[in-house]
Tab-separated table of C-alpha atoms in Angstrom:
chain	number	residue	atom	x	y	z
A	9	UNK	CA	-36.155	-62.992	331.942
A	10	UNK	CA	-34.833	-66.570	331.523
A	11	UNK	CA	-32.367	-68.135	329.112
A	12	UNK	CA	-31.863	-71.842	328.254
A	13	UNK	CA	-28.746	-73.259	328.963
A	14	UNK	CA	-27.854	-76.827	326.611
A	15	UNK	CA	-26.171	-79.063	328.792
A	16	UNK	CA	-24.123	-81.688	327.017
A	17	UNK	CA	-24.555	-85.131	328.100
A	18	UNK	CA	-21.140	-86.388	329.624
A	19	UNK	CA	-19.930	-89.400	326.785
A	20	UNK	CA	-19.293	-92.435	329.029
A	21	UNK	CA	-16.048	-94.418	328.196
A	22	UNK	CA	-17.035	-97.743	326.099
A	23	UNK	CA	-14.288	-100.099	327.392
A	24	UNK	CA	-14.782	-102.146	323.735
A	25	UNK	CA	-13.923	-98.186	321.763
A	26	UNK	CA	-10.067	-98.459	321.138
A	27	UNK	CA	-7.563	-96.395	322.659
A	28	UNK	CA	-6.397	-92.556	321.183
A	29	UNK	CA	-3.730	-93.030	319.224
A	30	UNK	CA	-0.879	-90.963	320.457
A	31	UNK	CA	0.403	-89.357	318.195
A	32	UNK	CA	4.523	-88.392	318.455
A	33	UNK	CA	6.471	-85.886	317.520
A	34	UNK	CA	9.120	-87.694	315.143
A	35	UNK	CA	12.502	-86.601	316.860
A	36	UNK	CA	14.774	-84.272	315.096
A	37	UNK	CA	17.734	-86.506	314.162
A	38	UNK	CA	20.062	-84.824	312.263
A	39	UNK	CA	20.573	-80.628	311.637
A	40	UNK	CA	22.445	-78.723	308.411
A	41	UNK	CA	25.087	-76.670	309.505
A	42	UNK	CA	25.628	-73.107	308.739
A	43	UNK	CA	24.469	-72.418	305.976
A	44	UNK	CA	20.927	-73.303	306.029
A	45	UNK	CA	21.077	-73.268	302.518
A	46	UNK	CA	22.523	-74.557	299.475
A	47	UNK	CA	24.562	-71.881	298.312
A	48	UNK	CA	26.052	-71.610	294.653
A	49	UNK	CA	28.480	-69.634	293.017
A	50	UNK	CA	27.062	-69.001	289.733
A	51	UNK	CA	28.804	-68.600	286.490
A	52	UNK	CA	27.419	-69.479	282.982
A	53	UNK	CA	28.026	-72.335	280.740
A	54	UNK	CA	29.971	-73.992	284.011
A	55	UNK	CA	29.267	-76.792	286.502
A	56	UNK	CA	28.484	-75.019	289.671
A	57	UNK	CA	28.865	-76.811	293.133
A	58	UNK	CA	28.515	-76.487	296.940
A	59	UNK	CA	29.100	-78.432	299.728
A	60	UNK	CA	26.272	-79.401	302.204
A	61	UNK	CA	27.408	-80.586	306.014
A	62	UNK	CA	24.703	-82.990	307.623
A	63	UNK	CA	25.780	-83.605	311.509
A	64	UNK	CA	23.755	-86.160	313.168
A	65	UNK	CA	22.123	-85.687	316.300
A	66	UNK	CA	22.314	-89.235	317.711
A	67	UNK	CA	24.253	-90.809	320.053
A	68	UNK	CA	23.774	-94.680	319.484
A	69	UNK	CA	22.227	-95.166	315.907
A	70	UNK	CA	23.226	-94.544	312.192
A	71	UNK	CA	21.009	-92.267	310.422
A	72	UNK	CA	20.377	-92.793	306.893
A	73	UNK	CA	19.242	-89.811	304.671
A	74	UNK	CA	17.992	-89.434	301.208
A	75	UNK	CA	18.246	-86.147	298.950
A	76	UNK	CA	15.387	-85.202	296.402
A	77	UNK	CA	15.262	-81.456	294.463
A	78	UNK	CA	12.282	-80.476	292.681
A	79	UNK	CA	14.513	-79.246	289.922
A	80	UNK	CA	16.032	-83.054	288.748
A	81	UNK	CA	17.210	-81.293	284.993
A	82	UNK	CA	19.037	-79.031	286.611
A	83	UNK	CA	21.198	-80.465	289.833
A	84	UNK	CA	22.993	-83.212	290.816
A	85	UNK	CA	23.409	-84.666	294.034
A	86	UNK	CA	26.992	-86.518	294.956
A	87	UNK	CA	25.982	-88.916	297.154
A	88	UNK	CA	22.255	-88.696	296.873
A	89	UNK	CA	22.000	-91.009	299.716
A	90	UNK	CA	23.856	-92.123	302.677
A	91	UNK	CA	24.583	-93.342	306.280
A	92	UNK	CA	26.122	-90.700	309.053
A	93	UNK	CA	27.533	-92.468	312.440
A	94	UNK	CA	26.420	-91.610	315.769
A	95	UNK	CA	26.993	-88.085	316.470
A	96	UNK	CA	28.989	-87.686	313.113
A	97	UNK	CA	28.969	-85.107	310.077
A	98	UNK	CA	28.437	-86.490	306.761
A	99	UNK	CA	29.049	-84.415	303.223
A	100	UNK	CA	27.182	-83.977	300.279
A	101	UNK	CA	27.881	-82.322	297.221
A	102	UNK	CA	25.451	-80.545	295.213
A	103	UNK	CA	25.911	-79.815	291.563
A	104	UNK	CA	24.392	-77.448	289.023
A	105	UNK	CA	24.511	-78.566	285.596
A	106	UNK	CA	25.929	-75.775	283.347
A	107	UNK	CA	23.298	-72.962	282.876
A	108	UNK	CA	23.201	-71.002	279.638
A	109	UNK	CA	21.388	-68.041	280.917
A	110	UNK	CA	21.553	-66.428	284.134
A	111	UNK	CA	18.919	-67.509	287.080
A	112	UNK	CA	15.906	-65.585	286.981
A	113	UNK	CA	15.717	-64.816	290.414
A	114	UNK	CA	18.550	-64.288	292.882
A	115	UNK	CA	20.211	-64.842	295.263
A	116	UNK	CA	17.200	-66.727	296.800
A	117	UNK	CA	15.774	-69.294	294.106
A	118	UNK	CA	11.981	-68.911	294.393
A	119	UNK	CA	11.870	-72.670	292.540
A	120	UNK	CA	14.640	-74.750	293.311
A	121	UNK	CA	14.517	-76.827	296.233
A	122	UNK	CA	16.009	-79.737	298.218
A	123	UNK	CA	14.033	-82.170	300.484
A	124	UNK	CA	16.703	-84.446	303.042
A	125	UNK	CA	14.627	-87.215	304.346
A	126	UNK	CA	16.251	-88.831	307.402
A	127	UNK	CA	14.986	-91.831	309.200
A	128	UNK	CA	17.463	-94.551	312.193
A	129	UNK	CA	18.815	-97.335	310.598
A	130	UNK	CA	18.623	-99.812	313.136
A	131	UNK	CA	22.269	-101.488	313.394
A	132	UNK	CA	20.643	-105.168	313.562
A	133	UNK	CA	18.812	-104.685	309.753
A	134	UNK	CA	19.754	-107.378	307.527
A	135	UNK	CA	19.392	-104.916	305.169
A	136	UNK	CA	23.186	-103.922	303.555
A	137	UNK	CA	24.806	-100.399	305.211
A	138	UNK	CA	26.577	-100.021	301.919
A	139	UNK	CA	25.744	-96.285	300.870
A	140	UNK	CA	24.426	-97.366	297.692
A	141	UNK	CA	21.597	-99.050	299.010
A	142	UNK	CA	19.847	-96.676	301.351
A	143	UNK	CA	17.930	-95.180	298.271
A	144	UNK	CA	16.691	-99.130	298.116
A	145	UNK	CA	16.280	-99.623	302.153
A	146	UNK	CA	14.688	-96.538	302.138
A	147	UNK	CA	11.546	-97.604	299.060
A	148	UNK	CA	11.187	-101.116	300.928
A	149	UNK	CA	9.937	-99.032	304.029
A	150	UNK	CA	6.525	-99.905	305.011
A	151	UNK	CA	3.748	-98.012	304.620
A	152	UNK	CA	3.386	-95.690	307.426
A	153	UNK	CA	6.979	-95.640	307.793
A	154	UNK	CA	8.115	-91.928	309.212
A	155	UNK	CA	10.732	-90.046	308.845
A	156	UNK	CA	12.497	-86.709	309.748
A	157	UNK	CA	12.428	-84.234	307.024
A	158	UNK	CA	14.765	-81.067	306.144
A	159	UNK	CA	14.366	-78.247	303.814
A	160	UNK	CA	16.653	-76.442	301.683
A	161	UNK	CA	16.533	-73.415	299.922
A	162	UNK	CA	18.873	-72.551	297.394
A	163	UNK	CA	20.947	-69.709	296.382
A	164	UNK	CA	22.858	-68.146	293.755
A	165	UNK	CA	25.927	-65.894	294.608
A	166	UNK	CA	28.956	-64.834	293.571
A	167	UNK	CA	30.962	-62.210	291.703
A	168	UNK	CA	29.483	-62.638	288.023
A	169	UNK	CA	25.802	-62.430	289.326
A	170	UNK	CA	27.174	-59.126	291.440
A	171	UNK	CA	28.335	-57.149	288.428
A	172	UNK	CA	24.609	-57.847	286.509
A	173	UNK	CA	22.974	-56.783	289.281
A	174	UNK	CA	25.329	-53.539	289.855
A	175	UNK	CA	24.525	-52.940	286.177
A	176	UNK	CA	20.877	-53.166	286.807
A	177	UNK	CA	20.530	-51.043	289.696
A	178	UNK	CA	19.319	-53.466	291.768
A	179	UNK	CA	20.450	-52.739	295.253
A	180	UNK	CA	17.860	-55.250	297.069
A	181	UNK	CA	19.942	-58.012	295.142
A	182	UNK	CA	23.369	-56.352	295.456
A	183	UNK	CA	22.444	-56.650	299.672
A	184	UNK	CA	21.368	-59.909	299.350
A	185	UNK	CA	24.608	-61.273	297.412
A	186	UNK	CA	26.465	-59.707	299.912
A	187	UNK	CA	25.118	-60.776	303.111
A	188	UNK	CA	25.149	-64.348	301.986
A	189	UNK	CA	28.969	-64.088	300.242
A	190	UNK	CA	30.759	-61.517	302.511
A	191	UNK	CA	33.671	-62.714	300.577
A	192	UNK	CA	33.148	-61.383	297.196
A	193	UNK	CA	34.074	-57.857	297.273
A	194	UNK	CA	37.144	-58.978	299.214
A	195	UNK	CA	38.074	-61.753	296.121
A	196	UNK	CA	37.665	-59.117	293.844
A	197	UNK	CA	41.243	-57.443	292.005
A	198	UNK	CA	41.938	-53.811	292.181
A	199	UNK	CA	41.250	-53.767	288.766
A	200	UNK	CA	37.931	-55.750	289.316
A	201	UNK	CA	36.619	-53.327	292.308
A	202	UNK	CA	37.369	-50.474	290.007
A	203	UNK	CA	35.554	-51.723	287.017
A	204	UNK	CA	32.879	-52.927	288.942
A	205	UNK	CA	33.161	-49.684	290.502
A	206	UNK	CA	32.839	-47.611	287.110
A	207	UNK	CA	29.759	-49.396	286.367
A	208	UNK	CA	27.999	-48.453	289.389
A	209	UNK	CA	29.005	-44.737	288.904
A	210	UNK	CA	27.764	-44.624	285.008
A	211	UNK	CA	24.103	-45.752	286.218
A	212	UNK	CA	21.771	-43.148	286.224
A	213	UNK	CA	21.320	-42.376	290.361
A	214	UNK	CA	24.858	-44.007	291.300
A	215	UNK	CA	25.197	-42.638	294.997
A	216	UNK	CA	22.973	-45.267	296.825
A	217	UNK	CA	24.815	-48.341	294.511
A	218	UNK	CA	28.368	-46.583	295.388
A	219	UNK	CA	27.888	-45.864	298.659
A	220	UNK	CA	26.432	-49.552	298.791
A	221	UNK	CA	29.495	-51.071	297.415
A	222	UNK	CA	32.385	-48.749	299.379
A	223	UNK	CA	30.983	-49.331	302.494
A	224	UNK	CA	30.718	-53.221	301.918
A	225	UNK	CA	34.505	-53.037	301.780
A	226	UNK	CA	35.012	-52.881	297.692
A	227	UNK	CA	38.868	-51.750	297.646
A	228	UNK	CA	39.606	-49.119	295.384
A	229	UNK	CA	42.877	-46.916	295.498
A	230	UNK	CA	42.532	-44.611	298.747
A	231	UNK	CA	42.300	-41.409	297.063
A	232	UNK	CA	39.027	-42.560	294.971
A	233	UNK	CA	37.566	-43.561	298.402
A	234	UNK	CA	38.488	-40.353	299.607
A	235	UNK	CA	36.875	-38.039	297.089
A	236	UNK	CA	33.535	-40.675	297.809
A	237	UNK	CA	33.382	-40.093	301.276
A	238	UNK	CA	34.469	-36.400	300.857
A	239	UNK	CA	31.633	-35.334	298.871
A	240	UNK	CA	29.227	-36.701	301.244
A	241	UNK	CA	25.798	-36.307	299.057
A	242	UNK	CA	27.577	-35.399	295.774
A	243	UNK	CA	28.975	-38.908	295.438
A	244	UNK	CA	30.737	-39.996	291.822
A	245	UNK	CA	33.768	-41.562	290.853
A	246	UNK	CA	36.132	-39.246	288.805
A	247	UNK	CA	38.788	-41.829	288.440
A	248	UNK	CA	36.460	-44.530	287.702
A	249	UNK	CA	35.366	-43.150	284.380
A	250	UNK	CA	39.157	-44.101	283.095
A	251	UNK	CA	39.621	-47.445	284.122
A	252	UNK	CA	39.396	-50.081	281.287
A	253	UNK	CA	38.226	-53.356	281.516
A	254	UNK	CA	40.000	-56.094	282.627
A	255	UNK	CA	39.820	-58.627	280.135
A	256	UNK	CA	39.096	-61.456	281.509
A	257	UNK	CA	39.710	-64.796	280.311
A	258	UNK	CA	37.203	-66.841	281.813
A	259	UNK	CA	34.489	-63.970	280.439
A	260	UNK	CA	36.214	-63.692	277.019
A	261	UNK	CA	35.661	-67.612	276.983
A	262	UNK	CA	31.821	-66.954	277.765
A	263	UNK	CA	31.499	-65.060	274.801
A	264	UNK	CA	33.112	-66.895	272.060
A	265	UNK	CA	30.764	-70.416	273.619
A	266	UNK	CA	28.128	-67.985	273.109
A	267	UNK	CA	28.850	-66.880	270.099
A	268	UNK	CA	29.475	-70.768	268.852
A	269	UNK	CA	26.186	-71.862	269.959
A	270	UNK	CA	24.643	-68.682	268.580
A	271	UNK	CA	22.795	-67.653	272.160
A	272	UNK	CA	21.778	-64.391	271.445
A	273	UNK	CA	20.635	-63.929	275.094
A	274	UNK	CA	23.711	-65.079	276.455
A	275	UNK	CA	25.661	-62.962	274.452
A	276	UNK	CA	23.005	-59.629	275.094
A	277	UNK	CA	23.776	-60.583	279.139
A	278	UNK	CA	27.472	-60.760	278.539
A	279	UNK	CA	27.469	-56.943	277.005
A	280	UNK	CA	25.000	-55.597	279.436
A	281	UNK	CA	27.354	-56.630	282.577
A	282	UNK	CA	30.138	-55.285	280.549
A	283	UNK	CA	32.404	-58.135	279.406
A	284	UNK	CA	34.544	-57.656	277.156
A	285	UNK	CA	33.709	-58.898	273.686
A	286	UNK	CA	37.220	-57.970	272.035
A	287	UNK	CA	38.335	-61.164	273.750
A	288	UNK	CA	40.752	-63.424	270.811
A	289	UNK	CA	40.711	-67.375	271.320
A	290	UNK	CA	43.005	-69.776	269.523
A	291	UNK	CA	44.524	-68.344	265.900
A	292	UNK	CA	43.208	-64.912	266.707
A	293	UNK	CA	39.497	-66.000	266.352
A	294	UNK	CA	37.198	-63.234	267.632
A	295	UNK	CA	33.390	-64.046	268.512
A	296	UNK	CA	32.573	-62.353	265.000
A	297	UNK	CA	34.695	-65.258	263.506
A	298	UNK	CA	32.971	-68.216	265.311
A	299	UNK	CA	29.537	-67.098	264.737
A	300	UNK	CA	30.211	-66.590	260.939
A	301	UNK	CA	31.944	-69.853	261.001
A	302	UNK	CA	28.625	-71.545	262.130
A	303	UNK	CA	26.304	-69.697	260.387
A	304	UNK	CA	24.569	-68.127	263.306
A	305	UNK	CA	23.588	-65.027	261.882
A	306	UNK	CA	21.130	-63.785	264.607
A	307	UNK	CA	24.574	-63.919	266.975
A	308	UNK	CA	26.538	-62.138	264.077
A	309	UNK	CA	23.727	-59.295	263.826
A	310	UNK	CA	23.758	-58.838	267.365
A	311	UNK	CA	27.428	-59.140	267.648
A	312	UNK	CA	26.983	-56.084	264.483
A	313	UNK	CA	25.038	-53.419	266.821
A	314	UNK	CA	27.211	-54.238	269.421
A	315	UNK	CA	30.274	-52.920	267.528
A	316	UNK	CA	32.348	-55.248	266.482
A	317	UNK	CA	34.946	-54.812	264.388
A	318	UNK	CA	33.215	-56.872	260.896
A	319	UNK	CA	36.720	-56.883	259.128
A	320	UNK	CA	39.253	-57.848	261.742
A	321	UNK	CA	41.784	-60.623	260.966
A	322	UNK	CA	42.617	-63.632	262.656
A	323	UNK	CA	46.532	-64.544	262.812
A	324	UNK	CA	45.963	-66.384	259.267
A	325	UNK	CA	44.500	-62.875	257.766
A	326	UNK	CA	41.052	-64.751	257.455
A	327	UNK	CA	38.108	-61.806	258.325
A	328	UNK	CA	34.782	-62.837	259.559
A	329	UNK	CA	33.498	-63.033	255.698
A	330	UNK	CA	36.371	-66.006	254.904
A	331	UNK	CA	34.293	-67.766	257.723
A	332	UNK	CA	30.789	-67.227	257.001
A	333	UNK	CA	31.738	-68.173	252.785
A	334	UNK	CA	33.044	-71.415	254.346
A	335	UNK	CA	29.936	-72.392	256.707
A	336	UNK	CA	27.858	-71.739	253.562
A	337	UNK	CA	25.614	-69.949	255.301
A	338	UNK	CA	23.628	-67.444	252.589
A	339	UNK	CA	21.701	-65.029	254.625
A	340	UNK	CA	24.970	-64.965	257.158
A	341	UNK	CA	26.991	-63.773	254.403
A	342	UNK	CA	24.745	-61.681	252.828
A	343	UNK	CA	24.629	-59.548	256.209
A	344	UNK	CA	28.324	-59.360	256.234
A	345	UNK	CA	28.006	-57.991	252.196
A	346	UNK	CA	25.278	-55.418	253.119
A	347	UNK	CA	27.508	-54.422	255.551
A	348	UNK	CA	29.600	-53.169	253.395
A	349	UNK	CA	33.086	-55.184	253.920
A	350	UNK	CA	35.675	-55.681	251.166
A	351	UNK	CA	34.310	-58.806	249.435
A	352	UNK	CA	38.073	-59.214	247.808
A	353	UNK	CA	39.760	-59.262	251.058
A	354	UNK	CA	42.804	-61.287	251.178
A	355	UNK	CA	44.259	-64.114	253.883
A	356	UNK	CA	47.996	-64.371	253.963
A	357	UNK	CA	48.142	-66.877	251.604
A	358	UNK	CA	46.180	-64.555	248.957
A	359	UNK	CA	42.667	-66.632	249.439
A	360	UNK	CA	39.164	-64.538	248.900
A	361	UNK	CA	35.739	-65.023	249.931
A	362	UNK	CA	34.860	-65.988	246.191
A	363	UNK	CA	37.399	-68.581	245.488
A	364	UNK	CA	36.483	-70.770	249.392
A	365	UNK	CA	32.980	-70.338	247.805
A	366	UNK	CA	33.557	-71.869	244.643
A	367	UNK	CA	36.145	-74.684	246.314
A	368	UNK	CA	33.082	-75.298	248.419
A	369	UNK	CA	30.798	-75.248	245.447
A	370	UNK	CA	28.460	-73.071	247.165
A	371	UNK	CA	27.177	-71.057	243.841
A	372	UNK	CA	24.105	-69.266	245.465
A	373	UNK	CA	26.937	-67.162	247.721
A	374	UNK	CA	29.453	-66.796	244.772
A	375	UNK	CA	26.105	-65.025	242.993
A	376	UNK	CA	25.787	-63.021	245.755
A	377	UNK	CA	29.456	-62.003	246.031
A	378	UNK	CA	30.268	-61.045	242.784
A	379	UNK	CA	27.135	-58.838	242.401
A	380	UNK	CA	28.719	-56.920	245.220
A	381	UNK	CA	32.190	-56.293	242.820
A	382	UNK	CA	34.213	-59.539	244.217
A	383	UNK	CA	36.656	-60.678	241.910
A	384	UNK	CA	38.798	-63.699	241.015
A	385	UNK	CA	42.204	-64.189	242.482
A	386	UNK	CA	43.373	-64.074	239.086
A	387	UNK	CA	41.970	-60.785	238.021
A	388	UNK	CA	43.256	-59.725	241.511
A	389	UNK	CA	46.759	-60.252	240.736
A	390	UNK	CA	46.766	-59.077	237.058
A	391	UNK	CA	45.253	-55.791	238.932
């Protein structure tokens, strides 16, 4: 048998053809330190920031670096450009613009990124070393120009995105949190581990979630640990199941903002993690008062199934119904009057519902009211 066998001609070297272009690995010039991330502890409705170190890897030269995210609506960057010295560590802030909902994935944002272009600034450019104009130095590069690119990831932590995850049984998330904050069992209050505790113990397979959390380092009083570890597979809190929520200002605050703005999805978060919604601002204002006030009746139904007391008082005896008669908000009120609250209650200076609606001249809601029985502060007093 025989087989062919194609023999390439060898290519003989033109000496006219150009040379191969080499091309170079662009040296790595500066490095993030630890983390490798940018790392934010969350909480709604509030500027969020975290510091980012950049240390430069070169001995003789200035390195200028730029900062770009791919999520411009939502973060800030303080400075968002820059020089480091030779062998220096620079620091840049990054800032998350107050969220009104919680991320929708964490701790690792699938979305959000940050790009850190770095590049030598040559100490004999004319060009001026004044912070503010690397972004400019940098855009009156020529074409071709290269530079040394990082990437950052970003992630959510901290103790308010711990307790919604606890609450939703999601232990990949409660590891995550952990790992990257192994500080936030640790800030936590007694009272805080044990409510955080309780809620992990009410879901509806609690051992892996408790175990989870105890062995993290959550403190809880020593005989509650005890009776964990004791009951090996039978794991539950008996304690736990009395311990009362801590009310918490900052959360309280959540909720009323909430309630003002009339986020219903806010406020359904807030309740799901457990904060407490019995929280009293200025005056004695509850988040039933500020939501009548403005007229957000979506926020007052949903502040309704949640429980809420419909006929407490503020410190001037005003109930939720004073408010919503004052916003002039019809269909608000009318959910307060189907509700079946006294129509002819009383503030401390004898004002009803129906007399702010007729000082207000709004006549649809004095209809309304005295079809449901509400009477004038005259025939009030004469009865």
């Amino acid at each position: 048998s025989s087989f062919n066998v194609n023999i390439q001609p060898k290519k003989t070297l033109n000496p006219k053809d150009p040379p191969k272009t080499q091309v170079r690995k662009m040296e790595k010039l500066v490095e993030v330190c630890e983390p490798a991330e940018v790392r934010i502890e969350f909480t709604l409705n509030t500027k969020c920031r975290a510091t980012v170190q950049l240390k430069s890897l070169h001995s003789t030269t200035p390195i200028a670096f730029k900062i770009q995210t791919s999520s411009p609506n939502k973060f800030l960057v303080n400075p968002p450009s820059g020089l480091i010295p030779p062998l220096s560590i620079s620091t840049f802030q990054v800032i998350l613009k107050p969220q009104p909902n919680l991320p929708r994935s964490y701790p690792r944002s699938p979305s959000d990124r940050f790009l850190i272009k770095t590049a030598e600034f040559s100490s004999n450019s004319s060009d001026s070393t004044h912070p503010d104009s690397i972004n400019s130095w940098f855009a009156s590069r020529p074409y071709g120009f290269s530079t040394y690119d990082i990437k950052l990831k970003v992630a959510f932590i901290g103790s308010f995105l711990l307790r919604d995850a606890v609450s939703r049984a999601d232990l990949e998330t409660v590891r995550g949190l952990i790992k990257r904050q192994r500080s936030v069992l640790a800030g936590l209050s007694l009272d805080e581990s044990n409510s955080l505790l309780r809620v992990a113990s009410e879901l509806d397979n609690p051992d892996d979630m408790v175990l989870l959390l105890l062995e993290a380092g959550l403190r809880i009083h020593e005989t509650v640990r005890s009776d964990h570890f004791n009951r090996h597979d039978d794991v539950h809190v008996a304690d736990a199941n009395n311990v009362q929520h801590v009310e918490d200002v900052e959360h309280g605050e959540l909720v009323l903002e909430a309630s003002r703005n009339g986020n219903v999805r806010e406020l359904e978060t807030l309740l799901r993690i457990g904060v407490n919604f019995n929280y009293r601002y200025d005056y004695g204002l509850t988040a039933v008062h500020v939501a009548a006030f403005k007229g957000h009746k979506e926020a007052v139904l949903m502040l309704c199934k949640a429980g809420l007391d419909l006929e407490c008082e503020d410190d001037e005896g005003h109930v939720p119904l004073h408010m919503a008669v004052e916003s002039g908000d019809f269909e608000t009120v009318r959910i307060f009057v189907e509700k079946g609250v006294n129509v002819n209650a009383m503030n401390k200076k004898g004002v009803t519902p129906l007399y702010l609606a007729r000082v207000w001249g709004h006549e649809d809601v004095c209809e309304l009211l005295i079809g449901r029985g509400a009477l004038s502060t005259l025939s009030l007093a004469l009865a």
